[in-house]
Tab-separated table of C-alpha atoms and ligand atoms in Angstrom:
chain	number	residue	atom	x	y	z
L	1	UNK	CA	110.388	-10.849	146.621
L	2	UNK	CA	112.176	-9.902	149.876
L	3	UNK	CA	110.339	-12.147	152.339
L	4	UNK	CA	107.428	-14.531	151.829
L	5	UNK	CA	104.457	-13.964	154.096
L	6	UNK	CA	101.383	-13.738	151.852
L	7	UNK	CA	100.035	-13.491	148.323
L	8	UNK	CA	101.025	-9.802	148.358
L	9	UNK	CA	104.709	-10.794	148.207
L	10	UNK	CA	104.137	-12.353	144.788
L	11	UNK	CA	104.818	-10.017	141.886
L	12	UNK	CA	103.050	-12.025	139.202
L	13	UNK	CA	101.177	-15.174	140.161
L	14	UNK	CA	101.015	-16.632	136.667
L	15	UNK	CA	104.803	-16.298	136.325
L	16	UNK	CA	105.415	-17.843	139.763
L	17	UNK	CA	103.088	-20.729	138.875
L	18	UNK	CA	104.849	-21.271	135.548
L	19	UNK	CA	108.204	-21.323	137.395
L	20	UNK	CA	106.894	-23.969	139.803
L	21	UNK	CA	105.640	-26.205	136.979
L	22	UNK	CA	109.022	-25.839	135.253
L	23	UNK	CA	110.953	-26.614	138.461
L	24	UNK	CA	108.807	-29.710	138.997
L	25	UNK	CA	109.778	-31.002	135.525
L	26	UNK	CA	113.457	-30.499	136.253
L	27	UNK	CA	113.948	-30.248	140.035
L	28	UNK	CA	117.752	-30.608	140.154
L	29	UNK	CA	118.633	-28.115	137.424
L	30	UNK	CA	119.371	-25.183	139.746
L	31	UNK	CA	121.778	-26.593	142.274
L	32	UNK	CA	124.164	-23.653	141.847
L	33	UNK	CA	121.529	-21.445	143.559
L	34	UNK	CA	121.939	-23.199	146.901
L	35	UNK	CA	125.673	-23.916	146.735
L	36	UNK	CA	127.343	-23.021	150.070
L	37	UNK	CA	124.013	-21.730	151.357
L	38	UNK	CA	121.950	-22.854	154.327
L	39	UNK	CA	118.203	-22.856	154.866
L	40	UNK	CA	117.150	-22.675	158.540
L	41	UNK	CA	113.726	-23.991	159.562
L	42	UNK	CA	112.343	-22.856	162.914
L	43	UNK	CA	109.171	-24.487	164.236
L	44	UNK	CA	107.120	-23.296	167.190
L	45	UNK	CA	104.417	-25.910	166.364
L	46	UNK	CA	104.209	-29.486	165.056
L	47	UNK	CA	104.751	-30.254	161.388
L	48	UNK	CA	105.061	-33.222	159.048
L	49	UNK	CA	104.686	-32.038	155.426
L	50	UNK	CA	106.016	-28.521	155.896
L	51	UNK	CA	109.141	-29.681	157.636
L	52	UNK	CA	110.081	-32.508	155.288
L	53	UNK	CA	108.987	-30.843	152.028
L	54	UNK	CA	110.956	-27.698	152.934
L	55	UNK	CA	114.046	-29.821	153.633
L	56	UNK	CA	113.604	-31.635	150.336
L	57	UNK	CA	113.099	-28.317	148.491
L	58	UNK	CA	116.322	-26.913	149.927
L	59	UNK	CA	118.283	-30.083	149.093
L	60	UNK	CA	116.933	-29.992	145.521
L	61	UNK	CA	118.457	-26.501	145.251
L	62	UNK	CA	121.798	-27.792	146.518
L	63	UNK	CA	121.501	-26.021	149.898
L	64	UNK	CA	122.184	-27.304	153.402
L	65	UNK	CA	119.390	-27.346	155.973
L	66	UNK	CA	119.014	-27.217	159.729
L	67	UNK	CA	115.725	-27.652	161.610
L	68	UNK	CA	115.006	-26.427	165.125
L	69	UNK	CA	111.807	-27.269	166.991
L	70	UNK	CA	111.710	-24.261	169.293
L	71	UNK	CA	108.649	-25.682	171.009
L	72	UNK	CA	110.541	-28.769	172.220
L	73	UNK	CA	114.317	-28.910	171.587
L	74	UNK	CA	115.518	-25.394	172.428
L	75	UNK	CA	115.507	-23.049	175.398
L	76	UNK	CA	112.057	-21.813	176.337
L	77	UNK	CA	111.794	-18.505	174.494
L	78	UNK	CA	110.440	-15.242	175.902
L	79	UNK	CA	108.423	-13.356	173.302
L	80	UNK	CA	107.369	-10.240	175.264
L	81	UNK	CA	109.623	-7.198	175.190
L	82	UNK	CA	110.948	-5.494	178.283
L	83	UNK	CA	110.206	-8.266	180.771
L	84	UNK	CA	112.387	-9.181	183.748
L	85	UNK	CA	113.263	-12.747	182.817
L	86	UNK	CA	113.340	-14.259	186.296
L	87	UNK	CA	110.593	-16.812	185.525
L	88	UNK	CA	110.308	-19.884	183.305
L	89	UNK	CA	111.517	-18.428	179.993
L	90	UNK	CA	115.249	-18.896	179.430
L	91	UNK	CA	116.178	-16.966	176.296
L	92	UNK	CA	114.635	-13.990	174.524
L	93	UNK	CA	113.242	-14.466	171.024
L	94	UNK	CA	115.274	-11.421	169.899
L	95	UNK	CA	118.572	-13.012	170.849
L	96	UNK	CA	117.598	-16.378	169.422
L	97	UNK	CA	116.553	-14.924	166.041
L	98	UNK	CA	119.596	-12.629	165.795
L	99	UNK	CA	121.827	-15.678	166.322
L	100	UNK	CA	119.875	-18.113	164.109
L	101	UNK	CA	119.967	-15.609	161.221
L	102	UNK	CA	123.788	-15.847	161.377
L	103	UNK	CA	123.481	-19.593	160.836
L	104	UNK	CA	121.494	-19.408	157.588
L	105	UNK	CA	120.833	-17.475	154.371
L	106	UNK	CA	117.064	-17.955	154.570
L	107	UNK	CA	114.921	-18.526	157.642
L	108	UNK	CA	111.606	-20.417	157.495
L	109	UNK	CA	109.326	-19.973	160.505
L	110	UNK	CA	106.104	-21.613	161.710
L	111	UNK	CA	103.987	-19.830	164.306
L	112	UNK	CA	100.376	-20.860	165.034
L	113	UNK	CA	97.751	-18.534	166.551
L	114	UNK	CA	96.787	-18.948	170.195
L	115	UNK	CA	93.141	-18.258	169.199
L	116	UNK	CA	92.617	-16.242	172.376
L	117	UNK	CA	93.195	-12.681	171.236
L	118	UNK	CA	92.058	-11.818	167.720
L	119	UNK	CA	94.062	-8.607	167.579
L	120	UNK	CA	97.312	-10.268	168.685
L	121	UNK	CA	96.891	-13.088	166.169
L	122	UNK	CA	95.736	-10.904	163.245
L	123	UNK	CA	98.534	-8.398	163.831
L	124	UNK	CA	100.918	-11.363	163.397
L	125	UNK	CA	102.893	-10.082	166.382
L	126	UNK	CA	105.241	-13.067	166.662
L	127	UNK	CA	106.028	-13.267	162.947
L	128	UNK	CA	106.736	-9.526	162.767
L	129	UNK	CA	109.052	-9.701	165.773
L	130	UNK	CA	111.018	-12.435	164.021
L	131	UNK	CA	111.020	-10.486	160.750
L	132	UNK	CA	112.331	-7.368	162.433
L	133	UNK	CA	115.213	-9.223	164.131
L	134	UNK	CA	116.255	-11.394	161.181
L	135	UNK	CA	119.122	-10.214	158.992
L	136	UNK	CA	118.170	-12.783	156.309
L	137	UNK	CA	114.906	-13.233	154.302
L	138	UNK	CA	112.085	-14.924	156.228
L	139	UNK	CA	109.595	-17.405	154.769
L	140	UNK	CA	106.296	-18.202	156.474
L	141	UNK	CA	105.842	-21.916	157.065
L	142	UNK	CA	102.296	-21.035	158.345
L	143	UNK	CA	101.669	-18.109	160.657
L	144	UNK	CA	98.783	-17.133	162.929
L	145	UNK	CA	96.576	-16.108	159.988
L	146	UNK	CA	98.044	-17.464	156.724
L	147	UNK	CA	99.689	-20.535	155.168
L	148	UNK	CA	101.037	-19.298	151.819
L	149	UNK	CA	103.233	-22.274	150.823
L	150	UNK	CA	100.173	-24.503	151.262
L	151	UNK	CA	98.008	-22.224	149.105
L	152	UNK	CA	100.683	-22.080	146.439
L	153	UNK	CA	100.963	-25.903	146.425
L	154	UNK	CA	97.161	-26.099	146.183
L	155	UNK	CA	97.237	-23.746	143.206
L	156	UNK	CA	99.932	-25.842	141.490
L	157	UNK	CA	97.733	-28.914	142.049
L	158	UNK	CA	94.609	-27.247	140.634
L	159	UNK	CA	96.575	-25.980	137.631
L	160	UNK	CA	97.901	-29.479	136.916
L	161	UNK	CA	94.383	-30.918	137.011
L	162	UNK	CA	92.666	-28.177	135.007
L	163	UNK	CA	92.305	-27.725	131.296
L	164	UNK	CA	91.980	-23.989	131.791
L	165	UNK	CA	94.565	-23.065	129.193
L	166	UNK	CA	93.043	-25.044	126.342
L	167	UNK	CA	89.360	-24.481	127.109
L	168	UNK	CA	89.628	-20.848	128.273
L	169	UNK	CA	86.865	-21.526	130.730
L	170	UNK	CA	86.976	-20.601	134.422
L	171	UNK	CA	87.515	-23.373	136.928
L	172	UNK	CA	84.978	-23.593	139.784
L	173	UNK	CA	86.670	-24.099	143.152
L	174	UNK	CA	84.611	-24.508	146.339
L	175	UNK	CA	86.157	-24.014	149.775
L	176	UNK	CA	83.857	-25.689	152.286
L	177	UNK	CA	83.940	-25.641	156.063
L	178	UNK	CA	83.743	-29.146	157.611
L	179	UNK	CA	83.372	-30.242	161.245
L	180	UNK	CA	86.259	-30.998	163.637
L	181	UNK	CA	86.492	-31.804	167.361
L	182	UNK	CA	89.110	-29.109	168.131
L	183	UNK	CA	89.350	-25.395	167.526
L	184	UNK	CA	91.622	-24.826	164.542
L	185	UNK	CA	93.288	-21.742	163.040
L	186	UNK	CA	91.801	-19.829	160.097
L	187	UNK	CA	95.238	-19.726	158.440
L	188	UNK	CA	94.664	-22.352	155.752
L	189	UNK	CA	91.240	-21.075	154.599
L	190	UNK	CA	92.259	-17.378	154.848
L	191	UNK	CA	95.290	-18.040	152.715
L	192	UNK	CA	93.423	-20.263	150.267
L	193	UNK	CA	90.797	-17.524	149.819
L	194	UNK	CA	93.474	-14.861	149.361
L	195	UNK	CA	95.344	-16.803	146.661
L	196	UNK	CA	92.417	-18.346	144.810
L	197	UNK	CA	90.321	-15.166	144.629
L	198	UNK	CA	93.279	-13.434	142.971
L	199	UNK	CA	93.728	-15.889	140.093
L	200	UNK	CA	91.901	-14.818	136.936
L	201	UNK	CA	91.055	-18.312	135.652
L	202	UNK	CA	89.407	-19.408	138.923
L	203	UNK	CA	85.900	-18.745	140.299
L	204	UNK	CA	85.994	-19.241	144.057
L	205	UNK	CA	82.950	-20.041	146.208
L	206	UNK	CA	83.247	-20.255	149.999
L	207	UNK	CA	80.529	-22.102	151.906
L	208	UNK	CA	80.187	-22.257	155.695
L	209	UNK	CA	77.559	-22.316	158.440
L	210	UNK	CA	76.475	-18.906	159.777
L	211	UNK	CA	79.035	-17.508	162.215
L	212	UNK	CA	82.005	-19.086	160.388
L	213	UNK	CA	82.530	-16.271	157.856
L	214	UNK	CA	86.243	-15.591	157.377
L	215	UNK	CA	87.845	-12.162	157.672
L	216	UNK	CA	86.521	-10.262	154.599
L	217	UNK	CA	90.029	-8.935	153.954
L	218	UNK	CA	90.854	-12.370	152.518
L	219	UNK	CA	87.547	-13.345	150.887
L	220	UNK	CA	86.968	-10.297	148.665
L	221	UNK	CA	86.003	-11.437	145.193
L	222	UNK	CA	84.747	-14.878	146.309
L	223	UNK	CA	81.063	-15.889	146.252
L	224	UNK	CA	79.851	-16.531	149.816
L	225	UNK	CA	77.261	-19.276	150.369
L	226	UNK	CA	75.660	-21.035	153.344
L	227	UNK	CA	74.064	-24.016	151.564
L	228	UNK	CA	76.748	-26.657	150.960
L	229	UNK	CA	74.711	-28.762	148.499
L	230	UNK	CA	74.017	-25.697	146.367
L	231	UNK	CA	77.650	-24.558	146.461
L	232	UNK	CA	78.921	-27.990	145.373
L	233	UNK	CA	76.813	-27.996	142.181
L	234	UNK	CA	79.175	-27.961	139.201
L	235	UNK	CA	82.360	-27.702	141.302
L	236	UNK	CA	85.587	-28.779	139.596
L	237	UNK	CA	87.461	-28.830	142.922
L	238	UNK	CA	86.166	-29.204	146.488
L	239	UNK	CA	88.576	-27.998	149.177
L	240	UNK	CA	87.379	-29.022	152.648
L	241	UNK	CA	88.818	-27.546	155.829
L	242	UNK	CA	87.712	-26.893	159.355
L	243	UNK	CA	88.314	-23.549	160.999
L	244	UNK	CA	87.148	-21.968	164.226
L	245	UNK	CA	84.952	-18.868	164.155
L	246	UNK	CA	86.569	-15.548	163.239
L	247	UNK	CA	83.663	-13.445	164.508
L	248	UNK	CA	83.281	-15.326	167.832
L	249	UNK	CA	87.018	-15.609	167.878
L	250	UNK	CA	88.462	-19.099	168.192
L	251	UNK	CA	85.151	-20.699	169.171
L	252	UNK	CA	83.551	-23.906	167.918
L	253	UNK	CA	79.968	-22.982	166.997
L	254	UNK	CA	78.992	-26.196	165.225
L	255	UNK	CA	80.070	-29.802	164.814
L	256	UNK	CA	77.309	-30.539	162.332
L	257	UNK	CA	78.137	-33.893	160.727
L	258	UNK	CA	75.953	-33.110	157.737
L	259	UNK	CA	78.900	-30.961	156.489
L	260	UNK	CA	81.262	-33.991	156.264
L	261	UNK	CA	82.234	-34.598	152.623
L	262	UNK	CA	80.847	-37.932	151.420
L	263	UNK	CA	80.776	-39.698	148.066
L	264	UNK	CA	77.152	-38.650	147.713
L	265	UNK	CA	78.208	-35.016	147.968
L	266	UNK	CA	81.064	-35.444	145.496
L	267	UNK	CA	78.461	-36.749	143.016
L	268	UNK	CA	76.830	-33.275	143.014
L	269	UNK	CA	80.014	-31.804	141.541
L	270	UNK	CA	81.282	-31.630	137.956
L	271	UNK	CA	83.217	-34.878	138.427
L	272	UNK	CA	85.143	-32.685	140.872
L	273	UNK	CA	88.329	-33.499	142.743
L	274	UNK	CA	88.621	-33.513	146.537
L	275	UNK	CA	91.346	-31.481	148.251
L	276	UNK	CA	92.580	-30.985	151.828
L	277	UNK	CA	95.896	-29.698	153.176
L	278	UNK	CA	96.349	-32.617	155.650
L	279	UNK	CA	96.522	-33.690	158.425
L	280	UNK	CA	92.904	-34.773	158.019
L	281	UNK	CA	90.548	-36.335	160.566
L	282	UNK	CA	89.126	-39.236	158.561
L	283	UNK	CA	85.349	-39.703	158.704
L	284	UNK	CA	84.967	-36.298	160.367
L	285	UNK	CA	86.067	-33.873	157.630
L	286	UNK	CA	85.685	-36.424	154.808
L	287	UNK	CA	84.881	-40.117	154.543
L	288	UNK	CA	87.450	-42.860	153.896
L	289	UNK	CA	85.613	-43.653	150.704
L	290	UNK	CA	86.333	-40.204	149.210
L	291	UNK	CA	89.911	-39.976	150.524
L	292	UNK	CA	90.834	-43.397	149.173
L	293	UNK	CA	89.167	-42.832	145.793
L	294	UNK	CA	90.392	-41.326	142.539
L	295	UNK	CA	88.532	-38.145	143.496
L	296	UNK	CA	91.189	-37.324	146.079
L	297	UNK	CA	94.189	-35.100	145.299
L	298	UNK	CA	95.486	-34.838	148.873
L	299	UNK	CA	98.742	-36.729	148.253
L	300	UNK	CA	99.470	-34.674	145.122
L	301	UNK	CA	98.935	-31.469	147.099
L	302	UNK	CA	101.405	-32.685	149.696
L	303	UNK	CA	103.910	-33.602	146.968
L	304	UNK	CA	103.534	-30.133	145.489
L	305	UNK	CA	104.603	-28.646	148.821
L	306	UNK	CA	108.151	-29.471	147.630
L	307	UNK	CA	107.710	-27.336	144.515
L	308	UNK	CA	105.937	-24.413	146.161
L	309	UNK	CA	108.767	-24.225	148.710
L	310	UNK	CA	111.478	-24.770	146.094
L	311	UNK	CA	110.088	-22.011	143.856
L	312	UNK	CA	109.943	-19.537	146.736
L	313	UNK	CA	113.360	-20.510	148.155
L	314	UNK	CA	114.764	-20.147	144.642
L	315	UNK	CA	113.344	-16.595	144.328
L	316	UNK	CA	114.841	-15.578	147.674
L	317	UNK	CA	118.207	-17.353	147.422
L	318	UNK	CA	119.007	-16.203	143.905
L	319	UNK	CA	119.519	-12.646	145.185
L	320	UNK	CA	121.337	-13.513	148.429
H	401	SN0	C1	96.611	-27.098	161.326
H	401	SN0	C2	95.611	-26.046	160.879
H	401	SN0	O1	96.015	-24.889	160.634
H	401	SN0	O2	94.419	-26.340	160.783
H	401	SN0	C3	97.698	-27.321	160.301
H	401	SN0	C4	97.281	-27.450	158.881
H	401	SN0	C5	98.429	-27.471	157.918
H	401	SN0	N1	95.907	-28.339	161.570
H	401	SN0	C6	95.784	-28.845	162.780
H	401	SN0	O3	96.221	-28.254	163.749
H	401	SN0	C7	95.050	-30.181	162.927
H	401	SN0	C8	95.169	-30.713	164.316
H	401	SN0	C9	94.137	-31.783	164.652
H	401	SN0	O4	93.926	-31.953	165.846
H	401	SN0	O5	93.565	-32.418	163.783
């Protein structure tokens, strides 16, 4: 692994998962890996779990950490090349990244999509500019189209709550669209689909209203449904998430409350568990009753963000 941007950077998912479960059992056993090393975390967008779990992951490895919120506590960065910078932007992204890479051995970066130009977002222009200027490995802390550390944490969580190894039976995971008042990225569901459709002990179903189909590049191998009640039948895990339309790019096409996950809907499942990456809009995506019940794994997923980050940082720092 040279950088960490998507599932394609993982050589063997079952090995990476086994490493994460091992690291979780013994999180402080590899402190020599991070000795005299620094992890830099650069945020262009807000964060709660990603920021703190990445810090914790680095500390567990014995590394130092700095965090910079480029959106609020740094110079306003210019991202376009070749511009005459006589306006509001104060420093070019190129210069900032070249310098920041000198201050760390690993650079984590968060960049959200603007949801205005599909091509710009799906070409991951900002992330690639950062990658090309960084002299150290770069880890995605969520980009315009993917959120791989979240998907990896979700996979750790599903593995911990599955009996797949003993029963040799596939686990049914349902990714369902749910309503939301704002237009949100497709990063979390794209990434979830990419990871979960590539794991041989998982059967993934994706259910959404018409017009909310994700980019097929990420959903290959998953069953695609439009009837939520039907999709939930027999589910072992229900992963709810809102996303804006990919086809009608960035638009909200529906706010249909009948897609909110309720206890009644959870009862259709195979005693299934509820999952969401957080932050969650309570009683919009899912009811309080489900979130506060034993069905909910959301806090465990967030806890596992430490171990997904630590496993990936470990892979990248061990060679640096
Ligand atoms: C982000 C998203 O990609 O959907 C981050 C998820 C890890 N979520 C939000 O932006 C939610 C914001 C809101 O208004 O609820």
